[in-house]
mmCIF file of C-alpha atoms and ligand atoms in Angstrom:
data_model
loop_
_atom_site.group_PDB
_atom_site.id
_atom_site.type_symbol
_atom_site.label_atom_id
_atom_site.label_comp_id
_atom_site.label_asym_id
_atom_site.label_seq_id
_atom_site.Cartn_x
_atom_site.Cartn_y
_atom_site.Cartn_z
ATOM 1 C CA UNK V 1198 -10.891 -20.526 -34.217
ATOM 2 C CA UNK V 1199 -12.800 -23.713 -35.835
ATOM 3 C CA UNK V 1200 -16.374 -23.310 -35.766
ATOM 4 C CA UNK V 1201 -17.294 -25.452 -31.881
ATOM 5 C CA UNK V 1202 -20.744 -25.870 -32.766
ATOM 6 C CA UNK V 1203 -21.917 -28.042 -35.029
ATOM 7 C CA UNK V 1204 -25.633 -27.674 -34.841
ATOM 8 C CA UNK V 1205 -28.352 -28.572 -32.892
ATOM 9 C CA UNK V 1206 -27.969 -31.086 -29.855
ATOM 10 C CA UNK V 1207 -31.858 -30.521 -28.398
ATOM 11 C CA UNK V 1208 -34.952 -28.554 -27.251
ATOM 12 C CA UNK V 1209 -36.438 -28.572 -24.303
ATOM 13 C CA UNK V 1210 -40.245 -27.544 -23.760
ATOM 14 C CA UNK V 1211 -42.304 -27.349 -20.664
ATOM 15 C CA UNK V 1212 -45.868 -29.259 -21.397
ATOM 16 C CA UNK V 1213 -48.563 -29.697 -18.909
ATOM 17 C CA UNK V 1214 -49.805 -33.286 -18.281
ATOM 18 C CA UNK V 1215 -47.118 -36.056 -19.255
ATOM 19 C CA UNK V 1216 -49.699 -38.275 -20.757
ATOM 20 C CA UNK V 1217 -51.491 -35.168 -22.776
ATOM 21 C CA UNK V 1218 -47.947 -34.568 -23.921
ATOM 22 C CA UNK V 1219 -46.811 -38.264 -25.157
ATOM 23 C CA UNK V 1220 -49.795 -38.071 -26.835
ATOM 24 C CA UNK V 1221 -49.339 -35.079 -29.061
ATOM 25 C CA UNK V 1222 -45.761 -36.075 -29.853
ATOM 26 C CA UNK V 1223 -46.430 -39.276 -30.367
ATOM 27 C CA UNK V 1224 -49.672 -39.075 -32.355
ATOM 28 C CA UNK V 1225 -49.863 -35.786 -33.992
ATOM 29 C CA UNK V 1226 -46.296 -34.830 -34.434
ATOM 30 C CA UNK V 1227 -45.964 -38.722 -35.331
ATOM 31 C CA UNK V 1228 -42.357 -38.167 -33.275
ATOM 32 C CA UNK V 1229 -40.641 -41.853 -31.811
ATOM 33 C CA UNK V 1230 -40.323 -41.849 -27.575
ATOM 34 C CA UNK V 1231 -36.850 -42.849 -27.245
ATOM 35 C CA UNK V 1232 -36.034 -42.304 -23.605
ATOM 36 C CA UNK V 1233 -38.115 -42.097 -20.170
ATOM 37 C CA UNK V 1234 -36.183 -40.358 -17.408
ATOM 38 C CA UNK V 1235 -36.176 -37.776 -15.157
ATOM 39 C CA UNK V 1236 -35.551 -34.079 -14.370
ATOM 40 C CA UNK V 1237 -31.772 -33.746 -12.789
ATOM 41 C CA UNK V 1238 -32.083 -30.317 -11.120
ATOM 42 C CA UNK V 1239 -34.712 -30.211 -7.768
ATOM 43 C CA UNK V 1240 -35.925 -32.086 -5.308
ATOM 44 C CA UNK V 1241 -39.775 -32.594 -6.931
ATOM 45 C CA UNK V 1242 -39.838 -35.948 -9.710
ATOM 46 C CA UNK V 1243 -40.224 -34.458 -13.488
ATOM 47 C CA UNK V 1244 -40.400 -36.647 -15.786
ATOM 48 C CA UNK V 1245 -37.500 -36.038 -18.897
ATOM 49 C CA UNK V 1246 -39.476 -37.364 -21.774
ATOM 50 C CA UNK V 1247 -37.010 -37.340 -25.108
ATOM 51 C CA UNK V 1248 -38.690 -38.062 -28.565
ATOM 52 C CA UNK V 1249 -37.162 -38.244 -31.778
ATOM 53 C CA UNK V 1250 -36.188 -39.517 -35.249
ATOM 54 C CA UNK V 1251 -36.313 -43.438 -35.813
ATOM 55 C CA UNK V 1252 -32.676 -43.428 -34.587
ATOM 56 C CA UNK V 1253 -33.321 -41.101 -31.783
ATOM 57 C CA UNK V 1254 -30.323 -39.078 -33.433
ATOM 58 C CA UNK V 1255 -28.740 -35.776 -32.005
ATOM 59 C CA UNK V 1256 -30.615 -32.714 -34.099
ATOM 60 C CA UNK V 1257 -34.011 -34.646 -33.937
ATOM 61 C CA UNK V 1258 -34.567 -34.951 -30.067
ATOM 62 C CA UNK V 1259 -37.043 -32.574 -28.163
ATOM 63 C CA UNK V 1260 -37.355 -33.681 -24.512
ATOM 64 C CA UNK V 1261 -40.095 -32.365 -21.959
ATOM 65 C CA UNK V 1262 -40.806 -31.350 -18.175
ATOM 66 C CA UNK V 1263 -43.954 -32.308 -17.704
ATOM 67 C CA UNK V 1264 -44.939 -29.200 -15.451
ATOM 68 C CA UNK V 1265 -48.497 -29.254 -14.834
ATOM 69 C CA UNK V 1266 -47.769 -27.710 -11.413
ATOM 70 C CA UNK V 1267 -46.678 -24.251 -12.291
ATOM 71 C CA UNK V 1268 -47.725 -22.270 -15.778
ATOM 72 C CA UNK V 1269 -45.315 -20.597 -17.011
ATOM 73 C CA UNK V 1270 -45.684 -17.595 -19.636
ATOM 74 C CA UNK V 1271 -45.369 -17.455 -23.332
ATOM 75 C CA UNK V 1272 -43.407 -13.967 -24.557
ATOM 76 C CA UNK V 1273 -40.461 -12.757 -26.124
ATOM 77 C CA UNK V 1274 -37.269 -13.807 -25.323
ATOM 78 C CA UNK V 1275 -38.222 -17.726 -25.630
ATOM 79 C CA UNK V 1276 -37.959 -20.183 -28.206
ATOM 80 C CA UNK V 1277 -41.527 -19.747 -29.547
ATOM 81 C CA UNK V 1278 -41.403 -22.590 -31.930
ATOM 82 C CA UNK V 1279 -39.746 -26.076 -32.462
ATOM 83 C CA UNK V 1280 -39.166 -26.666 -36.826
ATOM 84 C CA UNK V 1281 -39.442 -30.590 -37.647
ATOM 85 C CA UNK V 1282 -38.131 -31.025 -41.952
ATOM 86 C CA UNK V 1283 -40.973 -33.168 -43.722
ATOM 87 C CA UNK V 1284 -40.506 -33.854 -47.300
ATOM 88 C CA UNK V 1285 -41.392 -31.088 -50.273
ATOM 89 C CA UNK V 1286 -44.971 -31.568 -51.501
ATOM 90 C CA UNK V 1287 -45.775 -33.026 -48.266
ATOM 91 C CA UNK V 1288 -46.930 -29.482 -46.074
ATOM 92 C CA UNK V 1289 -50.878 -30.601 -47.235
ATOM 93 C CA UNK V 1290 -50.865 -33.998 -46.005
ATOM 94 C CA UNK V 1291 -49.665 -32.451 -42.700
ATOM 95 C CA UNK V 1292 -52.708 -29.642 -42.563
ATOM 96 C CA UNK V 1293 -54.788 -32.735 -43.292
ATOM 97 C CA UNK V 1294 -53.308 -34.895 -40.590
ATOM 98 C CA UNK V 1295 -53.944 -31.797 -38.232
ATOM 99 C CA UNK V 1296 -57.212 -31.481 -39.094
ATOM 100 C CA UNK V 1297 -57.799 -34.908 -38.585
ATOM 101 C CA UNK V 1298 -56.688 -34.425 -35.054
ATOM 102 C CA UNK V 1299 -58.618 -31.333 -34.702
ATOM 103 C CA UNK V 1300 -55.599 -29.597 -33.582
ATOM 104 C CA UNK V 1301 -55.567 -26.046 -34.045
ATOM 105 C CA UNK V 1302 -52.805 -25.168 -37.195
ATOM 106 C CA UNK V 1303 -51.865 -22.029 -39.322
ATOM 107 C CA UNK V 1304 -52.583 -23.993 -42.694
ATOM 108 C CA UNK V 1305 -49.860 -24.336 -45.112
ATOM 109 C CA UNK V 1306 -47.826 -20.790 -44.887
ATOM 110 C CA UNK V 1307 -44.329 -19.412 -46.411
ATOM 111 C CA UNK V 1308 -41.112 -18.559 -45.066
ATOM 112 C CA UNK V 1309 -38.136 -18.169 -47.460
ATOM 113 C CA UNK V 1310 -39.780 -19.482 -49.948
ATOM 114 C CA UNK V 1311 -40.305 -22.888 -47.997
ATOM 115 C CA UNK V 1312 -44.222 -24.156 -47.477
ATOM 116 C CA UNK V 1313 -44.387 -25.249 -44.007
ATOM 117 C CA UNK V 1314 -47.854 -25.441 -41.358
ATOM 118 C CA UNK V 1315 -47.443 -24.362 -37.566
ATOM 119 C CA UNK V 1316 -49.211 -26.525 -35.123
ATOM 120 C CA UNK V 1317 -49.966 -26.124 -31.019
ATOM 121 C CA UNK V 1318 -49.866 -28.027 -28.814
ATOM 122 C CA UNK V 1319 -52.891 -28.796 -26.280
ATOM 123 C CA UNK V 1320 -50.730 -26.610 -23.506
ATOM 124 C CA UNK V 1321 -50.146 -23.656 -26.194
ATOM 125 C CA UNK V 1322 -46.335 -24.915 -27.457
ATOM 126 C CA UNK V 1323 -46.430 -23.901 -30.916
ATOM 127 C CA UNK V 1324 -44.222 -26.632 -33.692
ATOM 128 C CA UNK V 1325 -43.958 -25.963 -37.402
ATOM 129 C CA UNK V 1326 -43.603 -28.840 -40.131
ATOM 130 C CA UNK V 1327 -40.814 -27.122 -42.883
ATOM 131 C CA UNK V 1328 -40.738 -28.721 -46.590
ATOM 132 C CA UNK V 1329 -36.916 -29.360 -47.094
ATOM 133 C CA UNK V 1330 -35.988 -31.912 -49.976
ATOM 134 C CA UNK V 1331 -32.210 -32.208 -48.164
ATOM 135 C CA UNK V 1332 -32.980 -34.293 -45.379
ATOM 136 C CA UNK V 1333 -31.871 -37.981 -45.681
ATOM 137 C CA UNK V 1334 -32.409 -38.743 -42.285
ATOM 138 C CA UNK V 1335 -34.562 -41.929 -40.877
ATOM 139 C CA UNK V 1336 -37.754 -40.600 -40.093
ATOM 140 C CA UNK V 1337 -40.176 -42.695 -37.780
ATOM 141 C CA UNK V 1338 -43.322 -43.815 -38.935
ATOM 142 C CA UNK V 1339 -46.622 -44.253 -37.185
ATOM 143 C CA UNK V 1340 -49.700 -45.949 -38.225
ATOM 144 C CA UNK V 1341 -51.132 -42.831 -39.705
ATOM 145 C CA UNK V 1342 -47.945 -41.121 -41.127
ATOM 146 C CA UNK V 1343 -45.774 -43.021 -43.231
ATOM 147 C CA UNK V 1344 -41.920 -42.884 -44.029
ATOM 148 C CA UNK V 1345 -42.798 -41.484 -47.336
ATOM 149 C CA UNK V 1346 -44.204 -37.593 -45.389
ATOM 150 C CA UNK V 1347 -42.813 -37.968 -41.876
ATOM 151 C CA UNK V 1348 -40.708 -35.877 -39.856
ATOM 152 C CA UNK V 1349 -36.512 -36.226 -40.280
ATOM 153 C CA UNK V 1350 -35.640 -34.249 -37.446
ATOM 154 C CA UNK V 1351 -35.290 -30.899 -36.570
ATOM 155 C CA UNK V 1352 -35.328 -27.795 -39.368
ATOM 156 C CA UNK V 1353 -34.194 -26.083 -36.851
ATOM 157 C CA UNK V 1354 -35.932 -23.622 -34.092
ATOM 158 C CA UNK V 1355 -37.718 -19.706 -33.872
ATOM 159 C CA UNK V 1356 -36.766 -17.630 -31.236
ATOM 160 C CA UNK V 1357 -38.921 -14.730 -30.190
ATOM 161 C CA UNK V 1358 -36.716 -11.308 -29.371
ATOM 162 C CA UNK V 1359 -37.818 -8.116 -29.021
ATOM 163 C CA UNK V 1360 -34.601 -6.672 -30.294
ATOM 164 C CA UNK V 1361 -32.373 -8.603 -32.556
ATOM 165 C CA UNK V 1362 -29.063 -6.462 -32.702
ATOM 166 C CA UNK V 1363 -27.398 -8.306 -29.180
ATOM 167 C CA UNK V 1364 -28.629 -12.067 -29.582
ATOM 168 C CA UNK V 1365 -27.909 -12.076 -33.686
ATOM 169 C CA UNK V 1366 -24.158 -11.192 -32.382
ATOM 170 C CA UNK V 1367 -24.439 -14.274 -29.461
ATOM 171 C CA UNK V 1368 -25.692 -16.198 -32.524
ATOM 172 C CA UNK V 1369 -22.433 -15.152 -35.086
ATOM 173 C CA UNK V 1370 -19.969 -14.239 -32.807
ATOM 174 C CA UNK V 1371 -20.341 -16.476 -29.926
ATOM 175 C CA UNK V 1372 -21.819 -19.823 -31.409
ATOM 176 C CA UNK V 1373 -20.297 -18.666 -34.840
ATOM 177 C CA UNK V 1374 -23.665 -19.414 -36.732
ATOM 178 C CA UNK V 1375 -23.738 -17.371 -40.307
ATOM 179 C CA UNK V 1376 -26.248 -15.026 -41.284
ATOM 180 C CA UNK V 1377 -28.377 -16.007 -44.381
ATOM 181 C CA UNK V 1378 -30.731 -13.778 -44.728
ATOM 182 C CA UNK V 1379 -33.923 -12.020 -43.903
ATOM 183 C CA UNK V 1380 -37.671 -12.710 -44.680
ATOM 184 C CA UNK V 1381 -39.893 -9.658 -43.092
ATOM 185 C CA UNK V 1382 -39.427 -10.195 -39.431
ATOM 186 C CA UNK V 1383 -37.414 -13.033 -39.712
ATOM 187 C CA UNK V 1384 -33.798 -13.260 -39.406
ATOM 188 C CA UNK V 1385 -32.260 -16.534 -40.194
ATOM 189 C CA UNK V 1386 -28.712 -17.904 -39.215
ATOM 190 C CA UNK V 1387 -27.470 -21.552 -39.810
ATOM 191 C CA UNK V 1388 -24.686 -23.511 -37.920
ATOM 192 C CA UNK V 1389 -22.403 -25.678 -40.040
ATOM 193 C CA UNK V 1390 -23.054 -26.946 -43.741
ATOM 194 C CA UNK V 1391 -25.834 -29.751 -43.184
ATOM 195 C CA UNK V 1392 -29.688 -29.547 -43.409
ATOM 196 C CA UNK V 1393 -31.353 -28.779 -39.474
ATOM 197 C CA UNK V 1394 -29.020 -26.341 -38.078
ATOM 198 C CA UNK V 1395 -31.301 -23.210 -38.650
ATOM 199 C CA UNK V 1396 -32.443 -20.526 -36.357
ATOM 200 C CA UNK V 1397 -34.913 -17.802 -37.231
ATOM 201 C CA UNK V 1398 -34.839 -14.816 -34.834
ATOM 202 C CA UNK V 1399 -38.490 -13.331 -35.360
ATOM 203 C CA UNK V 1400 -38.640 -9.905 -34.204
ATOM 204 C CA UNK V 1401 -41.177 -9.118 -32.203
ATOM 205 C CA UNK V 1402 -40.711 -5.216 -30.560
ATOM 206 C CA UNK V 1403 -44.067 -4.814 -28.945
ATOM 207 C CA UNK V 1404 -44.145 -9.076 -27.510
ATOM 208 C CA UNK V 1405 -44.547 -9.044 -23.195
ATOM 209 C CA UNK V 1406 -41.279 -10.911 -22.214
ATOM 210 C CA UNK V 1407 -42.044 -14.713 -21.450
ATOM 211 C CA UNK V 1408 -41.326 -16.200 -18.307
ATOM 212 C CA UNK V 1409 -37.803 -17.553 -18.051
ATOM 213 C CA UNK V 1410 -38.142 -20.633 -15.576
ATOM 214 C CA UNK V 1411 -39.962 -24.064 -15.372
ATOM 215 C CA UNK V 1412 -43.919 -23.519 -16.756
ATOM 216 C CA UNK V 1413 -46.436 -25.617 -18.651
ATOM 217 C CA UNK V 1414 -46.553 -23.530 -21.935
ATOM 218 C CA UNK V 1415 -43.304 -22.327 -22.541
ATOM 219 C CA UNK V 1416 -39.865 -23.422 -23.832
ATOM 220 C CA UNK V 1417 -37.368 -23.878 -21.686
ATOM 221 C CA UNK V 1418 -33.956 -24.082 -23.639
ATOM 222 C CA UNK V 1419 -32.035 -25.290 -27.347
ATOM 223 C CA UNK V 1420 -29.337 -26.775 -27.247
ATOM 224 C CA UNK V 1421 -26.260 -26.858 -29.419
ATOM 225 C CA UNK V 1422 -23.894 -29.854 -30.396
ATOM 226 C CA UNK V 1423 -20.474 -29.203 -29.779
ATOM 227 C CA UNK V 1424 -19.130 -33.103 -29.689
ATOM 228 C CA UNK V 1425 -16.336 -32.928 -26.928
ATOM 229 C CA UNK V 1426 -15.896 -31.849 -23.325
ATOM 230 C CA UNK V 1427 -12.543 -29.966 -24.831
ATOM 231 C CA UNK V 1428 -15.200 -28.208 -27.186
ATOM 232 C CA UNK V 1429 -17.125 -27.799 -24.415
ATOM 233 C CA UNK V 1430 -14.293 -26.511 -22.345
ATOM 234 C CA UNK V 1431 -13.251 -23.907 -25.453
ATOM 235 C CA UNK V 1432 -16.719 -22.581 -25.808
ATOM 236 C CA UNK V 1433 -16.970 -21.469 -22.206
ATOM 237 C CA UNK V 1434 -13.138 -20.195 -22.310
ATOM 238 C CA UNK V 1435 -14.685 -18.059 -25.395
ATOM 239 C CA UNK V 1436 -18.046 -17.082 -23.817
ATOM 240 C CA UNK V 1437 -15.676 -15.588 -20.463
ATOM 241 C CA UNK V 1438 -13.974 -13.977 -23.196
ATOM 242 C CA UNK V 1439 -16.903 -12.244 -25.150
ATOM 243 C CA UNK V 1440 -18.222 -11.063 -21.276
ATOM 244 C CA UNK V 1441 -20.619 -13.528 -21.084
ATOM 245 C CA UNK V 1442 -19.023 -14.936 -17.260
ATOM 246 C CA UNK V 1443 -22.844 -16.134 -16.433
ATOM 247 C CA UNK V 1444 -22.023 -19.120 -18.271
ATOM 248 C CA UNK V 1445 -23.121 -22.455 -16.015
ATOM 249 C CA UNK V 1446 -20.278 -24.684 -14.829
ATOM 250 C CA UNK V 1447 -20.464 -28.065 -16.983
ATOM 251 C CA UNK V 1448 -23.010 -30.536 -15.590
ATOM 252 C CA UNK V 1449 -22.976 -34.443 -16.041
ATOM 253 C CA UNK V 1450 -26.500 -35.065 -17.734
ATOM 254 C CA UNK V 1451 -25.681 -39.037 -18.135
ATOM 255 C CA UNK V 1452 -26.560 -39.148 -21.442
ATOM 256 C CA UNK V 1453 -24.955 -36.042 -23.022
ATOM 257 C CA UNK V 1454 -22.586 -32.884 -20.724
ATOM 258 C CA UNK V 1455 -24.326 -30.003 -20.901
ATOM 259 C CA UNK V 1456 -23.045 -26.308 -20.032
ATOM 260 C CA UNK V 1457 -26.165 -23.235 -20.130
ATOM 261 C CA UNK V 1458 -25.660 -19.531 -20.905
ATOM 262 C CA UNK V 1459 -28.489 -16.974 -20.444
ATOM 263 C CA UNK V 1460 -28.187 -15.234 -23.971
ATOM 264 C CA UNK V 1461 -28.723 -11.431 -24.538
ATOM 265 C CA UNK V 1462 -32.173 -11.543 -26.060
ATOM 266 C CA UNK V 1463 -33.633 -14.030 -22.916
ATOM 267 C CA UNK V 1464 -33.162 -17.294 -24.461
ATOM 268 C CA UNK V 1465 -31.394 -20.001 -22.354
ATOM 269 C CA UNK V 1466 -28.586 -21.808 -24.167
ATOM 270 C CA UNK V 1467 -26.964 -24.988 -23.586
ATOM 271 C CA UNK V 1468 -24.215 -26.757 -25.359
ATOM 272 C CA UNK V 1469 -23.368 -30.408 -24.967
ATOM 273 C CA UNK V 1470 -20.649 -32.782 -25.365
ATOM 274 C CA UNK V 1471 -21.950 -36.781 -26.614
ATOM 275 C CA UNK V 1472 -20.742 -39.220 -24.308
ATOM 276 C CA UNK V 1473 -19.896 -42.844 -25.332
ATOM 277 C CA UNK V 1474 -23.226 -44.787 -26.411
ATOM 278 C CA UNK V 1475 -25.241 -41.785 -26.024
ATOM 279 C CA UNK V 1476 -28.606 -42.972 -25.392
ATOM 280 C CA UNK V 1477 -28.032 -46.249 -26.107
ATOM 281 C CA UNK V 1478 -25.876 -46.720 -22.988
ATOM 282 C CA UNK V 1479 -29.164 -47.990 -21.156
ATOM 283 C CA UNK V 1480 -31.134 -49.662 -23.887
ATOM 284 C CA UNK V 1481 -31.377 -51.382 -26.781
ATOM 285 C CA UNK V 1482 -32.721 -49.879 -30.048
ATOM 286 C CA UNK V 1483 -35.659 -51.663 -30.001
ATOM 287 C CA UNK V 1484 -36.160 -50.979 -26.094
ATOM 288 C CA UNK V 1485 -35.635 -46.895 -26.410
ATOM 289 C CA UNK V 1486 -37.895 -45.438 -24.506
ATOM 290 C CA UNK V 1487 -40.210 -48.216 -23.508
ATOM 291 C CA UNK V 1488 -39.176 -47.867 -19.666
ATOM 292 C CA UNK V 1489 -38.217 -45.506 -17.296
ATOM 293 C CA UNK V 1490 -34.480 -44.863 -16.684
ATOM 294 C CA UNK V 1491 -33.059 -43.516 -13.885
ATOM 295 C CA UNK V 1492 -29.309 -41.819 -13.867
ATOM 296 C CA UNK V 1493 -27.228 -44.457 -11.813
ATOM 297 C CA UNK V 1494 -27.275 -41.825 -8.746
ATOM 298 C CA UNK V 1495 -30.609 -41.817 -8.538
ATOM 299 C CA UNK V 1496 -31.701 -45.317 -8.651
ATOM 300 C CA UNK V 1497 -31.636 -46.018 -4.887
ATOM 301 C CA UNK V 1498 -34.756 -43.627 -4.625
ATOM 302 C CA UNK V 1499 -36.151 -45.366 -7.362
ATOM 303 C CA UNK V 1500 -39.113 -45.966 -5.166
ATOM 304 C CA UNK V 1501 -39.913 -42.273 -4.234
ATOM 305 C CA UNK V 1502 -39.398 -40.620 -7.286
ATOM 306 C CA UNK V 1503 -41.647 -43.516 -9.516
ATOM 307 C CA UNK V 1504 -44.651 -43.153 -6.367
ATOM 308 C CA UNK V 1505 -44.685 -39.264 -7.348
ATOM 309 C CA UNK V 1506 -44.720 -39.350 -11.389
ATOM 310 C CA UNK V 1507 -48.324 -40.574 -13.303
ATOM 311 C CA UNK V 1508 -48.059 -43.339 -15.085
ATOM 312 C CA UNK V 1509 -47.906 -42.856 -18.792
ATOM 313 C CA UNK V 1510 -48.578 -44.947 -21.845
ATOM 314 C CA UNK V 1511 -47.512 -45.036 -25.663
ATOM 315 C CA UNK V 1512 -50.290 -45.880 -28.329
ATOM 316 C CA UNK V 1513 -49.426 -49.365 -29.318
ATOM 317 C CA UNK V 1514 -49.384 -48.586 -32.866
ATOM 318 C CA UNK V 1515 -46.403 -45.831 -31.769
ATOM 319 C CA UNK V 1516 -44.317 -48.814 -29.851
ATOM 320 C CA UNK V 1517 -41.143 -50.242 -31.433
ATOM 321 C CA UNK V 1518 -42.087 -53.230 -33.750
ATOM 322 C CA UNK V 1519 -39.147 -56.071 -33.544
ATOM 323 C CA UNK V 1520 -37.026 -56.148 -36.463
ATOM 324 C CA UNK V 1521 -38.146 -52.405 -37.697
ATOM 325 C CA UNK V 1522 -35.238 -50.563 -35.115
ATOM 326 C CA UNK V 1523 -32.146 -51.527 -36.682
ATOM 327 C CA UNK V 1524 -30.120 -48.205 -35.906
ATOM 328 C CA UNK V 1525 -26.796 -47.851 -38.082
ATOM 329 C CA UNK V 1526 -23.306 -47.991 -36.103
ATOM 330 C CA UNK V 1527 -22.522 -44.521 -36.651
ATOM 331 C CA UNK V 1528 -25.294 -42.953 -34.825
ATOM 332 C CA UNK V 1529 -24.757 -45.581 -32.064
ATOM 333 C CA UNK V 1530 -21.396 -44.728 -31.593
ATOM 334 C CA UNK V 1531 -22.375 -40.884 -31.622
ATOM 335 C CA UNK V 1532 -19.043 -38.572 -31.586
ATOM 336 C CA UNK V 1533 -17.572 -37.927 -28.122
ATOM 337 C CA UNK V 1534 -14.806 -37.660 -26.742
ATOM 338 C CA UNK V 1535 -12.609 -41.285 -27.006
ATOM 339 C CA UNK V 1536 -11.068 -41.346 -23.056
ATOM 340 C CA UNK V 1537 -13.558 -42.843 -20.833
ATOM 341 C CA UNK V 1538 -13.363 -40.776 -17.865
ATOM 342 C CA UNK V 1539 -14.079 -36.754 -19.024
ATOM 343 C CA UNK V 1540 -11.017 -34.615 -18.292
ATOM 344 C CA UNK V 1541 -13.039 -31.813 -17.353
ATOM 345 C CA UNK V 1542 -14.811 -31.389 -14.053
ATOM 346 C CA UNK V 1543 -18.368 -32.549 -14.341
ATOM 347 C CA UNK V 1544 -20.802 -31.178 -11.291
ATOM 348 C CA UNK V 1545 -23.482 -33.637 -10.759
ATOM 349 C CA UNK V 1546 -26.185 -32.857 -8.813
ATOM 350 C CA UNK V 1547 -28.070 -34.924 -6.299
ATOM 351 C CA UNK V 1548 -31.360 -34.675 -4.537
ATOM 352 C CA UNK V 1549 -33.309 -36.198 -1.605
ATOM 353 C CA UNK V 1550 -36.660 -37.243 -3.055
ATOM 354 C CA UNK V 1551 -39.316 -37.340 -0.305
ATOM 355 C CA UNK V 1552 -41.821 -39.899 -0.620
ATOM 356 C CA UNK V 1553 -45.132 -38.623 -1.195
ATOM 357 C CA UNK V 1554 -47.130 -39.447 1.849
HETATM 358 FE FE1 FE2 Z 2703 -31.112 -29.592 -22.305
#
């Protein structure tokens, strides 16, 4: 069987305020907004807030639920931290840049023999910054962290379990990651060849479990790449297989097709399939993320959902500047499958949203 993932897709966190959250991501993390939308599942308006690389590129997006109207609760079994790649020699300019921001940060730490600094977020969602000379990718630059020491995209993610045996198997057998090595109480496994496909399972026994659904504070899934609905389709013939039949049916996200599994250790799982344009379908790249976008189903409550969400703003010096967007063809044109119409069954869901009175 060919390997059907081929690294990271997304991650998906659960902040508090939205406008608390664009800026941290925006400012601190020094991350590009490249798409406004909403929250598919439910009948409340949550914003989807996706940020990312200057080409808003698969493997550097983390998108958010604003939740400020349930916490939720950090533990095991969660993704405890999101890993952006910065540039080697570069970990003390990011300590700096924290400090500047008088965020709270680990200073510059080790882990397999890479430098890297863990940061939180105002809400408690904890990030790292990973030195990794490897990364080519087009990193975005804000006023107060240039090209030259920002961000490529993801490193990859942490994953709190409080056993590793069952979800190190769902990491090599089911999502046929390899095993590379481990560092104390870190187990690390990498999908594919490239740079930004690593996870490191920490092992924490004695860690309360975290809460599993929508709450300010916690993560709520990663996601892999797997290119194509047939991959798609594959992956969840081979999850049946392995016994793992709580596997989601797949679910028409607009941008991307997305399929969840609950994996052994707690952590939810989703794989996607790109569809054509990707998240250029509704923008240009000098518009991404500059306006709210609703999925076409959704636009004839356009009214009720946009009365219920706060209004949110990006730091000018974050915006697109004309001329500085140019995104290459390739990432455009992101991988999916070539027939127009998806030859699987997609479920789309649709709710009533009630105008706020
Ligand atoms: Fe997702």
């Amino acid at each position: 069987m060919n390997t059907l993932v081929k690294g990271i897709h997304h991650i998906t966190l659960c902040p508090g305020g939205a406008q608390e959250d664009v800026d941290f991501f925006t400012q601190v993390l020094a991350q590009r907004l490249v798409k406004q939308t909403v929250l598919m599942d439910g009948s409340i308006p949550i914003y989807h807030l996706y940020y990312g690389n200057a080409d808003a590129e698969v493997g550097s997006i983390a998108t958010s639920f604003p939740y400020s109207r349930k916490p939720g609760r950090a533990g095991s079994g969660q993704l405890s931290a999101t890993v952006y790649t910065i540039p080697n020699g570069t970990a003390t300019f990011w300590k700096d840049h924290f400090d500047r921001h008088n965020v709270e940060h680990s200073g510059v730490q080790e882990r397999f023999g890479r430098k890297y600094v863990r940061v939180k977020h105002p809400v408690g969602l904890l990030f790292e910054v990973m030195e990794e000379p490897a990364d080519t990718r087009n990193a975005w630059a804000t006023k107060e962290v240039s090209k030259d020491v920002a961000t490529r995209g993801f490193f990859g993610a942490v994953l709190s379990v409080r056993d590793v045996r069952d979800q190190e198997q769902f990491f090599t057998e089911a999502l046929r990651f390899k095993k590379i090595g481990v560092d104390g109480p870190y187990h690390r496994f990498q999908a594919g060849d490239g740079v930004g496909n690593v996870i490191d399972l920490h092992h924490e026994p004695d860690r309360a479990p975290g809460s599993w659904g929508f709450g300010a504070g916690t993560a709520h899934h990663i996601a892999m790449n797997l290119e194509t609905d047939e991959a798609l389709s594959k992956q969840k013939a081979w999850y049946e297989e392995l016994g793992f039949t709580d596997t989601s049916e797949i679910k028409d996200r607009f941008y991307f097709h997305s399929m969840y599994t609950r994996s052994p250790g707690g952590i939810l799982v989703e794989c996607t399939a790109n569809v054509p344009g990707g998240f250029y379908q509704d923008e240009t790249p000098e518009e991404l993320g500059t306006k709210l976008h609703l999925p076409p189903w959704y636009e004839d409550q356009r009214e009720a959902i946009v009365s219920q969400l706060e209004p949110i703003t990006v730091p000018e010096e974050n915006r697109p500047k004309t001329g500085t967007t140019a995104t290459p063809a390739h990432v455009v044109a992101a991988k999916h499958d070539p027939v127009e119409e998806s030859k699987v069954p997609l479920s789309r869901y649709k709710a009533a949203f009630t105008e706020k009175q």
